[in-house]
Coordinates of C-alpha atoms in Angstrom, one line a residue:
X411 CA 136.8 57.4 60.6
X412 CA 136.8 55.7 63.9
X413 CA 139.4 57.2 65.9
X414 CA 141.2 55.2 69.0
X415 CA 143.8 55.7 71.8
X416 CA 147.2 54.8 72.3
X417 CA 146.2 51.4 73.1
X418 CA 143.8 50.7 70.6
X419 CA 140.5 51.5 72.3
X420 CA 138.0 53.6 70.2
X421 CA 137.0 56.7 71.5
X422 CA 133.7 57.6 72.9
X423 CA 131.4 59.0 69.7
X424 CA 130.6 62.9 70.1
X425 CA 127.2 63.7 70.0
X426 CA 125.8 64.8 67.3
X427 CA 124.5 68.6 66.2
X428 CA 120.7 69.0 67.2
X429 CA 121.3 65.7 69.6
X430 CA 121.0 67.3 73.7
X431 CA 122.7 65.2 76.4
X432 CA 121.0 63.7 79.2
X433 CA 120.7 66.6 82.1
X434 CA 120.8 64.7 85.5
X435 CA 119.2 67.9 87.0
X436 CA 116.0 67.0 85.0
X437 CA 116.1 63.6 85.9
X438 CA 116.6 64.9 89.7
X439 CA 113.5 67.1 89.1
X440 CA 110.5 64.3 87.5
X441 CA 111.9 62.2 90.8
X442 CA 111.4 64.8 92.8
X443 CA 107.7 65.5 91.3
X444 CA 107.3 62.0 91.5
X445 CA 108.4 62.2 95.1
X446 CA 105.9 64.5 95.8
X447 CA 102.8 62.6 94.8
X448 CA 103.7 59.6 96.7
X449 CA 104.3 61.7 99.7
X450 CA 100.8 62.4 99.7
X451 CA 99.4 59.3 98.6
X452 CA 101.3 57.8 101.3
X453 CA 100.0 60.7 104.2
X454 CA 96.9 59.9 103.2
X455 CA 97.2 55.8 103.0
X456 CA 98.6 55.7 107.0
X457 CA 95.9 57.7 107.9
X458 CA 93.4 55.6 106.4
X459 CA 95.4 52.2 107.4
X460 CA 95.4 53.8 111.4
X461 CA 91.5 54.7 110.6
X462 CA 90.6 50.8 109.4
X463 CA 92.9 49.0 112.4
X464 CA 91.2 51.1 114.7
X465 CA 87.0 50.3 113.6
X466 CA 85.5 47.9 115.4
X467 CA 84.1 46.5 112.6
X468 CA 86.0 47.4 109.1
X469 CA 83.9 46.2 105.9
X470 CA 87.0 45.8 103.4
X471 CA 90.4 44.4 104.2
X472 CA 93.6 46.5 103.7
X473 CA 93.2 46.7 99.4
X474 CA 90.2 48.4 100.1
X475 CA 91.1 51.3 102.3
X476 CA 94.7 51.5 100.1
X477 CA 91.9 51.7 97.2
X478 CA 90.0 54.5 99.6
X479 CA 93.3 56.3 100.1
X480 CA 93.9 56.6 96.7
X481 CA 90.5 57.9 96.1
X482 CA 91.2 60.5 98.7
X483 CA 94.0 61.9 97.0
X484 CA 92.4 62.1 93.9
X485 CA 89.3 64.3 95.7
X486 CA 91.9 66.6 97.3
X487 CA 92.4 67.7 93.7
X488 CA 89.0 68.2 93.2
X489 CA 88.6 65.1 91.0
X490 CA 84.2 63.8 91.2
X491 CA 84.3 60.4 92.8
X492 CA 81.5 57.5 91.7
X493 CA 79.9 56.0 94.8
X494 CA 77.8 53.3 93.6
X495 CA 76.6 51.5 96.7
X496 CA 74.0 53.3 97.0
X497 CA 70.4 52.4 98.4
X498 CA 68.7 53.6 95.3
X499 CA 71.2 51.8 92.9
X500 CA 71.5 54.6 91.0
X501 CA 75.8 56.0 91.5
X502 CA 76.1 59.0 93.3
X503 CA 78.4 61.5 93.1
X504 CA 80.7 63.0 95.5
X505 CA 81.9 65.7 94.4
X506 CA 82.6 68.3 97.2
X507 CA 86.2 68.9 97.8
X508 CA 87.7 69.3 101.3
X509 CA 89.6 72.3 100.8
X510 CA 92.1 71.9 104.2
X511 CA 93.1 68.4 101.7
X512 CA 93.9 70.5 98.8
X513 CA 96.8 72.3 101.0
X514 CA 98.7 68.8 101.0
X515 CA 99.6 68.3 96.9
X516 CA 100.1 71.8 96.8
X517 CA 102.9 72.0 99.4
X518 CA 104.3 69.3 98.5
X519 CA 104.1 69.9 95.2
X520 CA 105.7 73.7 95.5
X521 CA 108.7 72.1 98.1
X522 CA 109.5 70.2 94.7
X523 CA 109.7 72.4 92.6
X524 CA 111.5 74.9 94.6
X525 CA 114.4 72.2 95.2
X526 CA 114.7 71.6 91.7
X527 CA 115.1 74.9 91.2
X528 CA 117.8 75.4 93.9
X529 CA 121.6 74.5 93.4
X530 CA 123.2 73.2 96.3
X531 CA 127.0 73.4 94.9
X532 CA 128.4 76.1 93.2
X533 CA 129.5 73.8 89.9
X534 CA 126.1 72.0 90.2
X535 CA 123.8 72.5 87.2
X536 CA 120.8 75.0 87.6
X537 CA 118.1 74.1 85.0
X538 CA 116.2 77.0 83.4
X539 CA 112.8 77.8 84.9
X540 CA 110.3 76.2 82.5
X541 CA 113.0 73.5 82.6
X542 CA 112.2 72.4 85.7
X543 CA 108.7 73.2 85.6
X544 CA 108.3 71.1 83.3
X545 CA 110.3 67.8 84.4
X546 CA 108.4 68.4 88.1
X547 CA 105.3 68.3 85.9
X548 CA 105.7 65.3 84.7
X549 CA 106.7 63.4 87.3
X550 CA 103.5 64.1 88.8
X551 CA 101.6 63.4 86.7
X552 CA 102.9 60.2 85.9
X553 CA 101.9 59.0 89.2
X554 CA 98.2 61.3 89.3
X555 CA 97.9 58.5 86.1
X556 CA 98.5 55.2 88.0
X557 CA 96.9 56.6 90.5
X558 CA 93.7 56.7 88.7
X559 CA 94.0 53.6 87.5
X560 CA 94.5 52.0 90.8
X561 CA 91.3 53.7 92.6
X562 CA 89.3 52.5 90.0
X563 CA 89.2 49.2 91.5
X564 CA 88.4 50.4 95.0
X565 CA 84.5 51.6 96.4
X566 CA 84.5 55.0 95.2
X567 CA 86.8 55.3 91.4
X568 CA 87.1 58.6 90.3
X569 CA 85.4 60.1 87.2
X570 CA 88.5 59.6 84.7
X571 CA 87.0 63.1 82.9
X572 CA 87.3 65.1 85.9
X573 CA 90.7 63.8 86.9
X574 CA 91.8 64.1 83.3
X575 CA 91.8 68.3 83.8
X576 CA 91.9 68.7 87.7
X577 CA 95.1 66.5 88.9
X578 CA 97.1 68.9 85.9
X579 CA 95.4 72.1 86.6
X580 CA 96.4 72.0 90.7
X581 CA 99.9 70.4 89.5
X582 CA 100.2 73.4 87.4
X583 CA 99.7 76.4 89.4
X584 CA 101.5 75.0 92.4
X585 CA 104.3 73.8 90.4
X586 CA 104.3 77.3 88.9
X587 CA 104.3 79.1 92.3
X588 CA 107.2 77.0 93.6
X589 CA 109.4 78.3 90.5
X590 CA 108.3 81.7 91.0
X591 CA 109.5 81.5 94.6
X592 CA 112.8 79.9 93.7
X593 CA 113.4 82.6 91.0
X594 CA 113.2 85.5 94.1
X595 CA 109.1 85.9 92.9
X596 CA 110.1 88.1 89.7
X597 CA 107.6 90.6 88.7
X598 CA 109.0 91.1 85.3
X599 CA 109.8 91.6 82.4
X600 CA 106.8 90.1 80.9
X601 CA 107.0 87.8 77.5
X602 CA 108.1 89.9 74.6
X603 CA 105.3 88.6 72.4
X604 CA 103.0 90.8 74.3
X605 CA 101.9 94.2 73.0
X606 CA 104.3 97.3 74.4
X607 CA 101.3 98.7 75.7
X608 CA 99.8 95.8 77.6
X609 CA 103.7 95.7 78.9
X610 CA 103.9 99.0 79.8
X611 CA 100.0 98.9 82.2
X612 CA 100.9 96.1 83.8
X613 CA 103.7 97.1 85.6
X614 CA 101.8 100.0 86.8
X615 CA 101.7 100.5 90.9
X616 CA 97.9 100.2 90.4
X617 CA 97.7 96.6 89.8
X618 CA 99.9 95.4 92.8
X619 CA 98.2 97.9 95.2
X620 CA 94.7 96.1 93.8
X621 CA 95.7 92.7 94.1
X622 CA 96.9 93.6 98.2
X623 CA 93.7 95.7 98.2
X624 CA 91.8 92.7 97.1
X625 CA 93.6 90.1 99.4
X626 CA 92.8 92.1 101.8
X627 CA 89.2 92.3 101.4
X628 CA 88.6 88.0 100.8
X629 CA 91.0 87.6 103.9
X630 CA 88.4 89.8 106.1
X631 CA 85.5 87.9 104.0
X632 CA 86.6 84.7 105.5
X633 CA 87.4 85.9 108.8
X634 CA 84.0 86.9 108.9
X635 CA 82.5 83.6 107.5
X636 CA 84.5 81.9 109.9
X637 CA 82.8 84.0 112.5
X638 CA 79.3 83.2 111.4
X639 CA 80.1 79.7 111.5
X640 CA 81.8 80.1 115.0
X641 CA 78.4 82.2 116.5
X642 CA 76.3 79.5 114.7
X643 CA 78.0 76.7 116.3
X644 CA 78.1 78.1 119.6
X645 CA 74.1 79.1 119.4
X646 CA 73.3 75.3 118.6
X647 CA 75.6 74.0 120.6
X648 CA 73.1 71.3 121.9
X649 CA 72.1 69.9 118.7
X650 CA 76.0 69.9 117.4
X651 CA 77.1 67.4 120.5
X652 CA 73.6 65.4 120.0
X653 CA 74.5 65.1 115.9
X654 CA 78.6 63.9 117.2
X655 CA 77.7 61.8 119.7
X656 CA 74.5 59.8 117.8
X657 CA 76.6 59.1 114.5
X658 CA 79.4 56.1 116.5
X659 CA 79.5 54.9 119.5
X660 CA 83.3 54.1 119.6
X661 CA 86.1 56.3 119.6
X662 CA 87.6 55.7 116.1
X663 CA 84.7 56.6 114.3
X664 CA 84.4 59.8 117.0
X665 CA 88.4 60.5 115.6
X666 CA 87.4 59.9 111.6
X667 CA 84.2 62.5 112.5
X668 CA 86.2 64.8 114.0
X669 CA 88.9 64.7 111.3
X670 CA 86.3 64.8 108.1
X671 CA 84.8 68.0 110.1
X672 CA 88.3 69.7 110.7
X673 CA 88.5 69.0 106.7
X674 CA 85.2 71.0 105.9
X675 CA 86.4 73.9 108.1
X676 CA 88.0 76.1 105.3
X677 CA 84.9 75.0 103.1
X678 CA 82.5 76.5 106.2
X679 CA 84.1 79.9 105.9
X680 CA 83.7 79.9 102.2
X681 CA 79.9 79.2 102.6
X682 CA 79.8 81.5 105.9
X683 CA 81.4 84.1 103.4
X684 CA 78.8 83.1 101.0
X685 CA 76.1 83.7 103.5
X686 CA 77.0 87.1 105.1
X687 CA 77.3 88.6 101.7
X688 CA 73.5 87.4 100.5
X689 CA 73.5 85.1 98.3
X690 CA 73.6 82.1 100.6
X691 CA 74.6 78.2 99.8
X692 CA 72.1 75.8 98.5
X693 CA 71.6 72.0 100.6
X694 CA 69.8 70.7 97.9
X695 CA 68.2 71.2 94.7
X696 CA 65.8 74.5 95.2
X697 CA 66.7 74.8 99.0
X698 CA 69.0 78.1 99.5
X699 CA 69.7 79.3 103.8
X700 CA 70.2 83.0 102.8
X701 CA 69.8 85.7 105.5
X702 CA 66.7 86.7 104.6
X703 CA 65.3 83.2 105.2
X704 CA 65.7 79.5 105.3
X705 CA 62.7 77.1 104.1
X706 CA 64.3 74.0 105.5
X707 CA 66.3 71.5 104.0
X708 CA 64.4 67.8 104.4
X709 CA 66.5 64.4 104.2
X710 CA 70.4 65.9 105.2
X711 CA 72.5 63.8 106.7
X712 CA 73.7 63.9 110.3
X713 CA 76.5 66.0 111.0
X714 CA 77.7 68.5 113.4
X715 CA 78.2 71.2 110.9
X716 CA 75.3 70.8 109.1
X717 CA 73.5 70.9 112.9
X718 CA 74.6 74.7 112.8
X719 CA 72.5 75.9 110.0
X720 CA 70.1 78.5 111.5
X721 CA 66.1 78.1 112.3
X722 CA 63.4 77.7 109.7
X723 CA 61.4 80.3 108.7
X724 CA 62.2 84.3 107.6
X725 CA 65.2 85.8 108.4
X726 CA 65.7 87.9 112.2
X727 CA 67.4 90.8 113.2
X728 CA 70.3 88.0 114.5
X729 CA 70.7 86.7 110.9
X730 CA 70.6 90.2 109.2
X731 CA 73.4 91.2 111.3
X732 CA 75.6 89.1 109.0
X733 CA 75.6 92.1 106.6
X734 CA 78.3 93.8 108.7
X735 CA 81.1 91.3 107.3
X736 CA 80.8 92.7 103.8
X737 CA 80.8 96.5 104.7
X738 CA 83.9 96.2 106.9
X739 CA 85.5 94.1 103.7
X740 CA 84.1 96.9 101.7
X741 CA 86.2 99.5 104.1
X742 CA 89.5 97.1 104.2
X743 CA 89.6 97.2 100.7
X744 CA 88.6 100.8 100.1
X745 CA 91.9 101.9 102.7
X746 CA 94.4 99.1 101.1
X747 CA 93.5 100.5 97.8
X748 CA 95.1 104.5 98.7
X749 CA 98.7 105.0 97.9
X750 CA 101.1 107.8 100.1
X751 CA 102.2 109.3 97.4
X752 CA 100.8 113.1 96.9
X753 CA 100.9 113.2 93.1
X754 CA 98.0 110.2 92.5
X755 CA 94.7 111.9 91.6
X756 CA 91.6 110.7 92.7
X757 CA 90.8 109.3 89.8
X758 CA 93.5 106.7 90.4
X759 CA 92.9 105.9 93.7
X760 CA 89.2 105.3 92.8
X761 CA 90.6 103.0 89.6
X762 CA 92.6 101.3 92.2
X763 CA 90.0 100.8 94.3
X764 CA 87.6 99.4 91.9
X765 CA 90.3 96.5 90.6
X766 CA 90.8 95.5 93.9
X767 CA 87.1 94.8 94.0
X768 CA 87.1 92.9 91.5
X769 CA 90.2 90.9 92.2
X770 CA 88.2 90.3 95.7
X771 CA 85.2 89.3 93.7
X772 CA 87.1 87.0 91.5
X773 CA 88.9 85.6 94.7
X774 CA 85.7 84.8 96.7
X775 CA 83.5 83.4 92.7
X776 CA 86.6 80.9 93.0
X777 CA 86.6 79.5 96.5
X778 CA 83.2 79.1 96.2
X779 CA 83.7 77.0 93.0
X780 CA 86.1 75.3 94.7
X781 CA 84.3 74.5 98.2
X782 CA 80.7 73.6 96.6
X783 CA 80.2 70.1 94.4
X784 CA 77.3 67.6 94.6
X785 CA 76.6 65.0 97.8
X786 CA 74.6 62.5 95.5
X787 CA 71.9 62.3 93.4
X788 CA 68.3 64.4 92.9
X789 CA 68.1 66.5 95.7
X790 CA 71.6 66.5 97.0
X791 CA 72.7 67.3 93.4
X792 CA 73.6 70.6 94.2
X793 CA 75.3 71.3 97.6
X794 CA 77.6 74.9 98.2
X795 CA 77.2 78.3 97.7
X796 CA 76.6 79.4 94.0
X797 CA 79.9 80.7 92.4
X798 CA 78.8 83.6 90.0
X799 CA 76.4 85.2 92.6
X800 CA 78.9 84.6 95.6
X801 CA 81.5 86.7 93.1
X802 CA 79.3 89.0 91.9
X803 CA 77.6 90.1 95.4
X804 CA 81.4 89.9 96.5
X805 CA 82.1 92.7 93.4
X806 CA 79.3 94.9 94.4
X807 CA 79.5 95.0 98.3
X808 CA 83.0 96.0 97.9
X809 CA 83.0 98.8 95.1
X810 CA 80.2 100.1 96.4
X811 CA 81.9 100.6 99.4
X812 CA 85.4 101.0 99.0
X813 CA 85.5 103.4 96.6
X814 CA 84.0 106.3 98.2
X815 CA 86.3 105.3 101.2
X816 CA 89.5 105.7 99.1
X817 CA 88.7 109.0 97.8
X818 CA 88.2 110.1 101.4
X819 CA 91.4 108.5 102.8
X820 CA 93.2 110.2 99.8
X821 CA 91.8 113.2 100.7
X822 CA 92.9 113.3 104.4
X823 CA 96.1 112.2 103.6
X824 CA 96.7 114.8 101.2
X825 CA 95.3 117.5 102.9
X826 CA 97.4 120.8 103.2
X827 CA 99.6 121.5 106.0
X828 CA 97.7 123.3 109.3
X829 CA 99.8 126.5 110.4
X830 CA 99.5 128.6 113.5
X831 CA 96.0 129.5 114.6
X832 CA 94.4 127.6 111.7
X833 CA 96.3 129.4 108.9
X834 CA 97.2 127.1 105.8
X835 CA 100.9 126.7 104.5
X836 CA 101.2 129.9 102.8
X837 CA 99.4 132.1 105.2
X838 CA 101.5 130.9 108.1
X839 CA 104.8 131.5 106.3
X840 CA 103.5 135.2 105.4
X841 CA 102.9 135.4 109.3
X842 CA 106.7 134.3 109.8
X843 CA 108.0 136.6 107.6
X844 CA 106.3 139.6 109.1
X845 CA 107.5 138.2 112.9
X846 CA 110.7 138.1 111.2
X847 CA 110.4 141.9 110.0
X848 CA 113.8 144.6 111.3
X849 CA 110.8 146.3 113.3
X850 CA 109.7 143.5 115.2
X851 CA 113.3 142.6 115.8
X852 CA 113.9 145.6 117.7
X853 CA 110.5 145.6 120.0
X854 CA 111.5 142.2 121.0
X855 CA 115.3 143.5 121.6
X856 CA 113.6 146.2 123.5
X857 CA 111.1 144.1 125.7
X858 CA 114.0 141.4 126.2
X859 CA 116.4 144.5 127.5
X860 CA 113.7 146.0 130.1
X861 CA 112.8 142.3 131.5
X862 CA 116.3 141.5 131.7
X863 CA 117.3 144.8 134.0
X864 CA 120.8 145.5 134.8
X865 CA 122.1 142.6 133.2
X866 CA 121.9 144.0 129.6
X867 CA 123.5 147.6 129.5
X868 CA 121.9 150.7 127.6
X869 CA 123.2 151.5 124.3
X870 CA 124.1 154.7 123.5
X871 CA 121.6 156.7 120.7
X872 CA 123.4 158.1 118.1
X873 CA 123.5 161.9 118.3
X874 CA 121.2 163.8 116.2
X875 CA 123.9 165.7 113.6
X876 CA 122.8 169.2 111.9
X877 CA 123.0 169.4 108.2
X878 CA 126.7 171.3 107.0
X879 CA 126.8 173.2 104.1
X880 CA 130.0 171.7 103.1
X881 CA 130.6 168.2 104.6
X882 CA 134.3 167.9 105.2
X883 CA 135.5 164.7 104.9
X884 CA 136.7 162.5 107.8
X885 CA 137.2 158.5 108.6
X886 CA 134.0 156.7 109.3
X887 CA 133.1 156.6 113.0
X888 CA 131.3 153.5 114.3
X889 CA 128.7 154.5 116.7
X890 CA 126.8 151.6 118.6
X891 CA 123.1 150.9 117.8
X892 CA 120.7 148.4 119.1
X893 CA 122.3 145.0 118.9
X894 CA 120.1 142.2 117.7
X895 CA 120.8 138.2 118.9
X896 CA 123.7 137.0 116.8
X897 CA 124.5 140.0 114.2
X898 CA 126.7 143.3 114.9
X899 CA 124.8 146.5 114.1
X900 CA 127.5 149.2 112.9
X901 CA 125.9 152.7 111.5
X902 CA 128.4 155.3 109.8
X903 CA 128.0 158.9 110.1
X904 CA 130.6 160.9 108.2
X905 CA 131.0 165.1 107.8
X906 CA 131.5 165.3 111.4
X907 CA 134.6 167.1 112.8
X908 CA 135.7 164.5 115.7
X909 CA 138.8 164.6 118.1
X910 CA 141.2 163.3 116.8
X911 CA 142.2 161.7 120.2
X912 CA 139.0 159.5 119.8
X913 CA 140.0 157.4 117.3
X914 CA 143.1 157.1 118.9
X915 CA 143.5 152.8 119.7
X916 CA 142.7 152.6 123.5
X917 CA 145.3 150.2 124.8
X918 CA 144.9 146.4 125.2
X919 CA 143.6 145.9 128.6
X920 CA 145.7 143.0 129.7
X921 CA 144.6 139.6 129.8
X922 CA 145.5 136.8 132.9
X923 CA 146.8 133.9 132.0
X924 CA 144.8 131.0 132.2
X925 CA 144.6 128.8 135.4
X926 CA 146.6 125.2 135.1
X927 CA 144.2 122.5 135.0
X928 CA 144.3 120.7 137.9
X929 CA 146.0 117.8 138.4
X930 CA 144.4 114.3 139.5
X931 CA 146.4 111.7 142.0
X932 CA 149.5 114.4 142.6
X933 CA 151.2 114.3 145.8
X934 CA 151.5 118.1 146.8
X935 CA 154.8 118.4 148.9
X936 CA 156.1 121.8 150.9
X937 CA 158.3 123.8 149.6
X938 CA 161.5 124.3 152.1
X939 CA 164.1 127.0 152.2
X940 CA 167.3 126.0 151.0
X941 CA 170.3 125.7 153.8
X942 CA 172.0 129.0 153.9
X943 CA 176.0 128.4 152.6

């Protein structure tokens, strides 16, 4: 039965059981993941345009750098481009990812999803979490598709395979991150559909003090790579302004060098990282620059980082000295990984210390996944530091290392308490008590009372009283004794026959009256005698 108003108009239908109304929160959010990827294609697209204005001599008109910056975006999420102008004829591909580009979806990516997850108004809908991480998601990914689509007209398409799996899997853990952050970054409770056990170790102080310890330890690997790279730049300095200089002649290609090298940066300290801790980074199928040696690597391109790579032949006391990055990561994580409290056993701390090693390991096996990828075809097939031995020399360096150190900070910091003179806790409070003893008290009464002279008086000794056959009885007599510092020492001796005029109540001596406190800003007049009458 339709029903209708007073005038005759039918009433809006109700919706149905099991039918959800339209949120415009959700739609708020798949815009604002939408947002997102078009904020970086359109970075990315001006910088390009700028870069093509600029040449001298560009080779495509404007659809083929908007087809380049597409392309561009889709490598910053670690998508393989096909190059297939090659001089062989055979496609190349390109497969190393800037990793200072990967910070741009991500951001922007996170801001998104932190905003959708943010009310502005008090009676403004709040979507739940997977809500929200959901309708980001898809926004994104709707424009990571026509991107795809659109780059696959320009010089370098992407491989659809690889963008199929990496465009979701960097939308995923940064749309993720931005909803933790929103949320107040949670640490709990975890899904109920996990074991109680599995619940119960993981919110364990062990695992948050091993993820810090762990930070810790790839933060000082990097430092250290980037310190390598820094040394090995400044050594072949010559050769690194000969390689920048001989690539263009004109300023914008100077400015697009400059900018592709500021790019590889982050990817240099993953492969510096890579090199201090053993294992090296390969330039080229069978070539490895370890620092144990570097056989050469024939037919690289020109390029000022790749101008920094250290002399042929074995390795040198200068290269070896690369292994000091790794210990002092080994001793960072090893002092991360100790807790203040005094109740953890050193079996903890050395559990502790050991999962932060291996979060370290896991850390640094990633970025070097991330920062390695082919150059082209045959020999420059394989270009980066190998990920499973860059984690596992990463693994070893540090638990070799940083468990021995935790166990010796715990024991330092839990060491017992030093008393006087080297005694221990209990010692020096036995000590105290015996300074404390009545005996003691009275020598230091008695030297305090001969350095202080006159100013102390002599107490009177009580009287040395023979023993009576038949004590009489008589009122307690208080006779002074040595006074200690704060207390009143009273001794009673009864059964003697006193006076009775001495316990007689000496008279109040009497006591002057206070002075009147002075008074400030009075006018003090003289008294004058009054007429006589």
């Amino acid at each position: 039965m339709t029903q209708v108003t007073e005038r005759g108009t039918p009433l809006p239908a109700a919706p149905r059981a099991g039918v959800r109304r339209r949120s415009p929160a959700a739609a708020a959010c798949v815009v604002g993941g939408a947002v997102a990827a078009g904020l970086g294609l359109g970075f990315l697209a001006v910088l390009v345009i700028v870069l093509w204005i600029s040449s001298p001599y560009p080779d495509s008109g404007p659809g083929g750098a908007l087809h380049l910056a597409a392309g561009l975006w889709l490598l910053a999420h670690g998508t393989e481009l096909v190059r297939y102008d090659t001089l062989s004829g055979i496609p190349a591909p390109v497969g190393m990812t800037p990793l200072l580009l990967v910070g741009l979806p991500v951001l922007l990516m996170r801001r998104a999803a932190r905003l959708g997850s943010a009310a502005e108004e008090d009676d403004e809908e709040v979507l739940p979490a997977a809500a929200v991480f959901s309708a980001v998601l898809c926004g994104y990914l709707a424009v990571g598709a026509l991107a795809t689509v659109y780059a696959a007209g320009g010089p370098m398409p992407a491989d659809p395979i690889s963008a199929a799996w990496h465009i979701p899997l960097v939308a995923v853990l940064a749309a993720a991150g931005g909803v933790w952050g929103a949320r107040g970054r949670p640490l709990g409770p975890l899904p109920s559909w996990l074991p109680g056990g599995v619940r119960k170790a993981f919110v364990r102080p062990r695992y948050a003090l091993a993820l810090r310890a762990g930070a810790g330890g790839s933060l000082v690997l990097l430092g250290g790579g980037a310190l390598v790279v820094g040394a090995s730049l400044a050594w072949h300095g010559a050769e690194v302004q000969a390689s920048f200089l001989s690539l263009t002649g004109v300023w914008s290609g100077r400015f697009a060098v400059l900018l592709l090298a500021l790019t590889l940066i982050p990817n240099a300290m993953v492969w510096g990282a890579a090199y201090a801790l053993g294992p090296g980074f390969a330039l080229g199928s069978g070539v490895t620059a370890t620092p144990l040696g570097f056989p050469g690597a024939p037919a690289l391109p020109r390029f000022p980082l790749l101008a920094a790579l250290p002399a042929e032949g074995p390795g040198t006391p200068l290269t070896w000295a690369a292994a000091g990055v790794p210990v002092v990561a080994g001793l960072a994580v090893g002092w991360c990984a100790v807790r203040r409290a005094r109740e953890v056993s050193y079996g903890e701390t050395a559990l502790t210390a050991a999962l932060g090693a291996v979060v370290c390991g896991l850390t640094m096996a990633g970025l070097a996944a991330a920062s390695a990828g082919p150059l082209g075809s045959r020999r420059l097939s394989e270009f980066g530091p190998m990920w499973w031995t860059t984690g596992v020399a990463a693994f070893a360096w540090t638990a070799v290392l940083a468990v021995p150190v935790a166990v010796a900070v715990h024991a330092w910091r839990t060491r017992p308490a030093i008393g006087p003179e080297g005694l221990d806790a209990d010692e020096a409070g036995a000590v105290d008590d015996r300074w404390h003893d009545s005996g003691v008290r009275e020598i230091r009464w008695a030297a305090l009372r001969k350095a202080a002279g006159a100013l102390v008086p002599e107490m009177a000794a009580p009287v040395p009283v023979a023993p009576v056959p038949e004590p009489v009885a008589a009122p307690a007599v208080p006779v002074a004794a040595p006074a200690v510092p704060g207390r009143r020492a009273v001794t009673v001796v009864s059964g003697l026959d006193l006076d009775p005029g001495l316990l007689a109540p000496k008279p109040a001596e009497p006591v002057s009256a206070p002075l009147a406190p002075p008074v400030v800003g009075a006018r003090v007049l003289a008294r004058r005698k009054p007429p006589p009458e």
